[in-house]
mmCIF file of C-alpha atoms in Angstrom:
data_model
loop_
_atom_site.group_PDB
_atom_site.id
_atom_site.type_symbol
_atom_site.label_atom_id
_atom_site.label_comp_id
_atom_site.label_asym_id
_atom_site.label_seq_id
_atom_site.Cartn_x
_atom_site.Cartn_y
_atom_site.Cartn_z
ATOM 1 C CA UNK A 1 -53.231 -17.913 -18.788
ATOM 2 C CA UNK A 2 -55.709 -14.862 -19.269
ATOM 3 C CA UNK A 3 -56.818 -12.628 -21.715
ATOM 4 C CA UNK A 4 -58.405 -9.446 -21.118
ATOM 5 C CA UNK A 5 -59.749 -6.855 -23.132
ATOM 6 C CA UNK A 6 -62.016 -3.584 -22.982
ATOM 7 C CA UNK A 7 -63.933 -2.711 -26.315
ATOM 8 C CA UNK A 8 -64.847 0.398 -27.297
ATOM 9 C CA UNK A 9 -66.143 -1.127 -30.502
ATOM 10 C CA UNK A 10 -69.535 -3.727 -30.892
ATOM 11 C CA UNK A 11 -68.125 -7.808 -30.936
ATOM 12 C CA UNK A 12 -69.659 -10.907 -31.813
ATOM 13 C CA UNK A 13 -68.969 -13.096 -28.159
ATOM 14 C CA UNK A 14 -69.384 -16.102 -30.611
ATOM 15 C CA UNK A 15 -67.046 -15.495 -33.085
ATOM 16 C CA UNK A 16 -64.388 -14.378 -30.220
ATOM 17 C CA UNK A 17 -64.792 -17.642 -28.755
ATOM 18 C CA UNK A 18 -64.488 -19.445 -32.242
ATOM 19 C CA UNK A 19 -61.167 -17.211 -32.687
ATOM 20 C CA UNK A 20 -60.456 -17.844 -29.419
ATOM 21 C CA UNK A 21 -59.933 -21.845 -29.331
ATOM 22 C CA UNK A 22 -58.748 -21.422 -32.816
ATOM 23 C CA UNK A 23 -55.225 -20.114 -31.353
ATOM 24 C CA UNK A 24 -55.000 -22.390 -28.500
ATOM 25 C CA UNK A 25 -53.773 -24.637 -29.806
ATOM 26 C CA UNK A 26 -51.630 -25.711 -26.711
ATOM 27 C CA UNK A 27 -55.001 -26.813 -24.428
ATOM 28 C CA UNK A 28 -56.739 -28.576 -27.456
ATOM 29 C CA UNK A 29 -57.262 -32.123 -25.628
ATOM 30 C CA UNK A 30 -56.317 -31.381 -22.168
ATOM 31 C CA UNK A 31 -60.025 -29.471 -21.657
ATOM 32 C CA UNK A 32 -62.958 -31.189 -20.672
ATOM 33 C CA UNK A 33 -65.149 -28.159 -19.724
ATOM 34 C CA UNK A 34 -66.018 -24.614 -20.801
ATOM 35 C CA UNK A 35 -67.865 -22.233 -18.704
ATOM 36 C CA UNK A 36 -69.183 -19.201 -20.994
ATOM 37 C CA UNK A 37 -71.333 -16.125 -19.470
ATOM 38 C CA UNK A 38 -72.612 -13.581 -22.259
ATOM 39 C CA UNK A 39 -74.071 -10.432 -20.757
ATOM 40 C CA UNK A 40 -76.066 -8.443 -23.396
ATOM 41 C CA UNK A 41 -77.789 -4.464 -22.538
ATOM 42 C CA UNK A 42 -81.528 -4.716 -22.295
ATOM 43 C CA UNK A 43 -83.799 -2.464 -23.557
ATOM 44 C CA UNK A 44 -85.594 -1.884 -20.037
ATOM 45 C CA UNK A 45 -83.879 -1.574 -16.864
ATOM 46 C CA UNK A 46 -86.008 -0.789 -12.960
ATOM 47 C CA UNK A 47 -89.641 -0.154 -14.993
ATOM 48 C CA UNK A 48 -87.903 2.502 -17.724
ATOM 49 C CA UNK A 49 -87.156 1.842 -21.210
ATOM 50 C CA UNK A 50 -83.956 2.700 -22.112
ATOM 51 C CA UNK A 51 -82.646 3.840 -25.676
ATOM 52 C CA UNK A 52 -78.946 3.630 -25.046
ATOM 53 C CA UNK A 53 -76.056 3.512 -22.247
ATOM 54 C CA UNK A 54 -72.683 5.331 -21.534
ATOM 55 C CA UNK A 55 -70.003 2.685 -20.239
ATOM 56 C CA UNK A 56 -67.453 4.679 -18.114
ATOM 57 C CA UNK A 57 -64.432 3.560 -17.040
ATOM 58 C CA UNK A 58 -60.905 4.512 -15.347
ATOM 59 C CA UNK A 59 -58.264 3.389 -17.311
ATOM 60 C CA UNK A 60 -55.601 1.355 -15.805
ATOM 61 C CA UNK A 61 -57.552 0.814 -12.595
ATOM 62 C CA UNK A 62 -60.304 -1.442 -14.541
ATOM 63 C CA UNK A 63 -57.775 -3.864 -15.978
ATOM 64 C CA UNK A 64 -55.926 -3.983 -13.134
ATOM 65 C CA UNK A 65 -59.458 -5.060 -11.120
ATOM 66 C CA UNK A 66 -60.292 -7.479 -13.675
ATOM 67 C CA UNK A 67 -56.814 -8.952 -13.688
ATOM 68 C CA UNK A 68 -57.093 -9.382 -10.052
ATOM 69 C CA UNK A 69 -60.457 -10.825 -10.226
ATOM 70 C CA UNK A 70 -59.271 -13.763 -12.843
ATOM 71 C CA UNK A 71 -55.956 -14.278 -10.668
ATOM 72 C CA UNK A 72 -58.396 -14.851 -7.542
ATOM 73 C CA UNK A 73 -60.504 -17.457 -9.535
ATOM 74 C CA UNK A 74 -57.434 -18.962 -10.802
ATOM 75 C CA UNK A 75 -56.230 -19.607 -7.062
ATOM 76 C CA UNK A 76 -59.730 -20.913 -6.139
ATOM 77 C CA UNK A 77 -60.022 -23.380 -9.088
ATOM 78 C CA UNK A 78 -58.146 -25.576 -11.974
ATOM 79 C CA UNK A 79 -58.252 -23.208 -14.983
ATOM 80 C CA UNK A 80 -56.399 -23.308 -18.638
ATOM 81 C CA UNK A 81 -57.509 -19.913 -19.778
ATOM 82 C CA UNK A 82 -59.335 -17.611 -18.831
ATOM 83 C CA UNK A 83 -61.034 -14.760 -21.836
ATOM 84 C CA UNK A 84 -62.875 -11.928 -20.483
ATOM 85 C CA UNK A 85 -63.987 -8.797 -22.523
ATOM 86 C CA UNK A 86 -65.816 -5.724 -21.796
ATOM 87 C CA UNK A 87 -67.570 -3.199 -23.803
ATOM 88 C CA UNK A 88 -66.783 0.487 -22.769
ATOM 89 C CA UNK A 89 -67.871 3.295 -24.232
ATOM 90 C CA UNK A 90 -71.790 3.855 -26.442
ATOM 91 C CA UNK A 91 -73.749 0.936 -25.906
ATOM 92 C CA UNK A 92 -77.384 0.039 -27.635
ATOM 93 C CA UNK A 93 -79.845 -2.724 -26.219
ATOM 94 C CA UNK A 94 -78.713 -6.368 -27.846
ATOM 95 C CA UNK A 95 -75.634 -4.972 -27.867
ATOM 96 C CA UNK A 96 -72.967 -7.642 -25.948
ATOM 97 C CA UNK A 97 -71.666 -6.220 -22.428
ATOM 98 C CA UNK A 98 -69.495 -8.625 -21.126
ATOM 99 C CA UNK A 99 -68.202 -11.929 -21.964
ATOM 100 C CA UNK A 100 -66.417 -14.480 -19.703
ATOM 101 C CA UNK A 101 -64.896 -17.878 -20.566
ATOM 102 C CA UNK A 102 -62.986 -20.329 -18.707
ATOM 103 C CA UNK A 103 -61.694 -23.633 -19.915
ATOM 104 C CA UNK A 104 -61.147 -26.175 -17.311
ATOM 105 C CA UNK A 105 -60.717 -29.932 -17.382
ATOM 106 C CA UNK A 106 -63.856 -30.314 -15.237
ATOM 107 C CA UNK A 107 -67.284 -28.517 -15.344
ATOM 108 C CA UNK A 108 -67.491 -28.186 -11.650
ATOM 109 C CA UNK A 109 -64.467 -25.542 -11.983
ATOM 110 C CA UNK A 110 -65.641 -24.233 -15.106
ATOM 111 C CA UNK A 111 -68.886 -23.604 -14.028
ATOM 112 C CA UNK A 112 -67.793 -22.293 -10.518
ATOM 113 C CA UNK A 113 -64.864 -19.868 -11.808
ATOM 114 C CA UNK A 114 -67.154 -18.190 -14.245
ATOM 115 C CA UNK A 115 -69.835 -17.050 -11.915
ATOM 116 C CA UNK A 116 -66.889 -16.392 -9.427
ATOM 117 C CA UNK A 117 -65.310 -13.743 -12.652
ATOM 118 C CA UNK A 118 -69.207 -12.417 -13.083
ATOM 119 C CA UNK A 119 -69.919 -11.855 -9.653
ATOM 120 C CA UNK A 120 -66.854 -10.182 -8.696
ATOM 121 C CA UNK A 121 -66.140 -8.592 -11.827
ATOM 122 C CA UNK A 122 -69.755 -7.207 -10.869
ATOM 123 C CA UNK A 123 -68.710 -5.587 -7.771
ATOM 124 C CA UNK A 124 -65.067 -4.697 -8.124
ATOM 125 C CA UNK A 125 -64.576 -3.574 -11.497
ATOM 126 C CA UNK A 126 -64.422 0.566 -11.567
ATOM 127 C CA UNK A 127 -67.192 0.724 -14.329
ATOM 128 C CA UNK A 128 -70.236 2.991 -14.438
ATOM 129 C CA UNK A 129 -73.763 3.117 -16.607
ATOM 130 C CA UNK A 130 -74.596 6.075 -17.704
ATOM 131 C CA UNK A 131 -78.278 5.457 -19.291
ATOM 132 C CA UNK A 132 -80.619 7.156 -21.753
ATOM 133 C CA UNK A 133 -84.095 6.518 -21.303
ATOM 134 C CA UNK A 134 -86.655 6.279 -23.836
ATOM 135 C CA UNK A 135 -88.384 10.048 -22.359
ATOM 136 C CA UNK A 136 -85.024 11.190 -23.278
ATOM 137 C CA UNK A 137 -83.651 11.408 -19.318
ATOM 138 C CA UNK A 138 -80.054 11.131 -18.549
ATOM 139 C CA UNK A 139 -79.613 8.992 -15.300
ATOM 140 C CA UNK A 140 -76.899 6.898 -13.911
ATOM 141 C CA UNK A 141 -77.187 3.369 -12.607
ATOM 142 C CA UNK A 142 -76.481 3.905 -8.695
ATOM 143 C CA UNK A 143 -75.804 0.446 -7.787
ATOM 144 C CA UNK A 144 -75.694 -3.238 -9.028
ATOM 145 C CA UNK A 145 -77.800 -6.139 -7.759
ATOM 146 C CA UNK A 146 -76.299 -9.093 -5.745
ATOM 147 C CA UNK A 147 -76.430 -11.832 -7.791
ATOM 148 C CA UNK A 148 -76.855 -14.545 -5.357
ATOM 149 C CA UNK A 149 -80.175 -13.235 -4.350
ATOM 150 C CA UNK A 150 -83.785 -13.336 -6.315
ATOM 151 C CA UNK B 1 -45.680 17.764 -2.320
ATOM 152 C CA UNK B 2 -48.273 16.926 -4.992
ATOM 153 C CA UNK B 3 -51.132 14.407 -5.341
ATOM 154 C CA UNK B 4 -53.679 13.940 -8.814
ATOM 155 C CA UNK B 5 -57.305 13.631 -7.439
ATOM 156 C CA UNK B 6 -59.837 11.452 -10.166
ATOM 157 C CA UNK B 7 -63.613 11.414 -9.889
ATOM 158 C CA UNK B 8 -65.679 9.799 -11.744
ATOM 159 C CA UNK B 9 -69.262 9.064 -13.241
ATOM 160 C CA UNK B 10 -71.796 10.866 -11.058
ATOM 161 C CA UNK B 11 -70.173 11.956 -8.633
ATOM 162 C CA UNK B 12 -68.210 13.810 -11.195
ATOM 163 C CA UNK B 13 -71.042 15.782 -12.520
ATOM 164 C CA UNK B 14 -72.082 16.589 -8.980
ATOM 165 C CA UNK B 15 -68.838 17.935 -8.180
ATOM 166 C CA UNK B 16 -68.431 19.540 -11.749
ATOM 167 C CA UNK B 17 -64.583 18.621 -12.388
ATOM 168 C CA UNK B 18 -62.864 15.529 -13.431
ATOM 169 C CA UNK B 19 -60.146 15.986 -11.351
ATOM 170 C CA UNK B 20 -57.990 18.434 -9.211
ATOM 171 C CA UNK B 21 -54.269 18.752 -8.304
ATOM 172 C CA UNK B 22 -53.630 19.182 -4.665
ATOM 173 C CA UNK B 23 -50.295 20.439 -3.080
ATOM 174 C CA UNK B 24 -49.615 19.284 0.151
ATOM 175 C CA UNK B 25 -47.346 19.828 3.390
ATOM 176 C CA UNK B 26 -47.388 16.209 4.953
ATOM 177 C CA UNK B 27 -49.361 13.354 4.061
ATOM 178 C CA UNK B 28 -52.821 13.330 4.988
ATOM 179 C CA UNK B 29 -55.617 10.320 4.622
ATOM 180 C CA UNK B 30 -57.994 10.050 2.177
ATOM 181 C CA UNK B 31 -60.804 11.696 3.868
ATOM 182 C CA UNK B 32 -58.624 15.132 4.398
ATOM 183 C CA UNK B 33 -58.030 15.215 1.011
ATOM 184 C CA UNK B 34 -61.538 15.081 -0.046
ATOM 185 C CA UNK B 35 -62.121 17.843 3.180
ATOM 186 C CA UNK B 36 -59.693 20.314 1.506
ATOM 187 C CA UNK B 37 -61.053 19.515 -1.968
ATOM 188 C CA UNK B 38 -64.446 19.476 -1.084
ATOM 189 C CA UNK B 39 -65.072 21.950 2.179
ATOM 190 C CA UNK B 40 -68.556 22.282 1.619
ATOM 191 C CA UNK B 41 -69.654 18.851 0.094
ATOM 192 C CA UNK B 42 -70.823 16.030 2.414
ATOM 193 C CA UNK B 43 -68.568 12.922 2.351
ATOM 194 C CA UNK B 44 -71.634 10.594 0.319
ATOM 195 C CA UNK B 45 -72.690 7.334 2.230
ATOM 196 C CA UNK B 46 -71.760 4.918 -0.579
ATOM 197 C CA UNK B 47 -68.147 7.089 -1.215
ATOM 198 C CA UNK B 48 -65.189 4.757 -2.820
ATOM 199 C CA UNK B 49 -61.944 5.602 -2.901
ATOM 200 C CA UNK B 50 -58.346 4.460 -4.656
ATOM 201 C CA UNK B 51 -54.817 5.169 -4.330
ATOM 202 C CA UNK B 52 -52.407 4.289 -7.010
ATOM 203 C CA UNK B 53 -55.806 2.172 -8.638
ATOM 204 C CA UNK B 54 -55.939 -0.221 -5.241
ATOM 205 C CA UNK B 55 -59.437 0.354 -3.241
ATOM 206 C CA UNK B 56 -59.073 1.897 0.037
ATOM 207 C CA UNK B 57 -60.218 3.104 3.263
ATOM 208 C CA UNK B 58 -60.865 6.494 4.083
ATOM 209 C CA UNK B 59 -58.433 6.427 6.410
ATOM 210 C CA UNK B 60 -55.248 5.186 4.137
ATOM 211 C CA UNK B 61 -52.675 7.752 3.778
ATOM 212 C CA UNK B 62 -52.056 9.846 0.576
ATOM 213 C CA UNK B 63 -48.250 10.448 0.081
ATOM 214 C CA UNK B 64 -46.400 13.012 -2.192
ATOM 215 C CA UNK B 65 -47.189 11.703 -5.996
ATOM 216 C CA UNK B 66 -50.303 9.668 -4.767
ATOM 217 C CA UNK B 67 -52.954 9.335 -7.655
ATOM 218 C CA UNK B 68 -56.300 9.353 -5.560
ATOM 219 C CA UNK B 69 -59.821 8.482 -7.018
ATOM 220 C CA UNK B 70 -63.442 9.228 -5.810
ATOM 221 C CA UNK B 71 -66.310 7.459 -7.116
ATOM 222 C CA UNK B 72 -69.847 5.788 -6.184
ATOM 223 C CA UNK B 73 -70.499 2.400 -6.255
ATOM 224 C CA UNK B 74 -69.563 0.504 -9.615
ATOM 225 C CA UNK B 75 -71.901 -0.757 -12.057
ATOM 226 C CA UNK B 76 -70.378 -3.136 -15.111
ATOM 227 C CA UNK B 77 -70.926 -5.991 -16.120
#
């Protein structure tokens, strides 16, 4: 089980998770463990402060990344479900960027799978930031950090 | 023979189009398709590629109907 979305609109990660268990109904009792990641656009990124970002995308190709990504975790480890949305489009600092759930009977899975989703989703998913800095410069993000390492 | 070439984010704006339609004779690999699109552009260092949205090497073949992408390292999350 998986859902996946892409948002062009602002969402509450909270409340989707609320809504979320709400309709599963099915895994109410079987799960012991929930592994949630919130990623949220700072207002500063490599010594700039930046006003605003650009999420850019290729349609089709993302989802099918991100599809592949949860499939892979759900091979590695014992998941229920699986909820992962990500903004696209105008993005302001505080604004969420990402959220990833899994529900497992276990935490060790739950924990696991989720930085598994993050990490890959990190590297594999076709997005790109297109920022706005505070002096008004346009720049895009060239690369993302490993997140293993300090 | 026909093939839909994608770029995207910066790479985009340093090429100045979003994408380009390519006939070709026989199917070439990735690389010769950016050669013929591209003559006088450097391949970049940190250059990814797609066909039909499933990363590839530089090397894969592009076939008649193909839907290529260029773009530079991703950045979500």
């Amino acid at each position: 089980m998986m859902t996946i979305k892409l948002s062009a609109e602002i969402f509450d990660p909270w409340q989707e998770l609320v809504d979320f268990q709400a309709q599963a109904v099915d895994m109410a009792g079987k799960y012991g463990a929930t592994g949630v990641f919130v990623g949220t656009m700072r207002d500063f990124n490599q010594g700039d402060e930046v006003r605003g970002m650009y999420l850019e995308h290729y349609p089709g190709m993302t989802e099918k990344q991100l599809q592949r990504v949860v499939e892979q975790a759900q091979g590695q480890w014992q998941l229920l479900d699986v909820l992962l949305i990500h903004r696209i489009g105008q993005i302001l600092p505080n604004d969420t960027l990402v959220l990833v759930a899994v529900w497992s009977a276990h935490r060790g899975d739950a924990f696991d799978a989720s930085r598994f989703i993050m990490e890959n989703l990190k590297s594999q998913a076709p997005f790109w930031k297109r920022e706005t800095l505070e002096s008004g410069q346009i720049r895009w993000v060239e690369k993302n950090s490993d997140g293993y390492s300090k | 023979m026909s093939i839909k070439v994608l770029y995207f984010a910066s790479l985009k704006d340093r090429i100045g189009r979003s994408g380009d339609e390519l006939t070709i004779e026989a199917p070439l690999t990735v690389v010769e398709v950016w050669q013929r699109l591209n003559p006088n552009m450097d391949i970049p260092d940190t250059l990814l590629a797609a066909v039909n949205m499933e990363y590839v090497g530089l090397d894969a073949k592009v076939s008649d109907g193909d839907d290529v992408a260029f773009f530079p390292p991703v950045t979500g999350g």
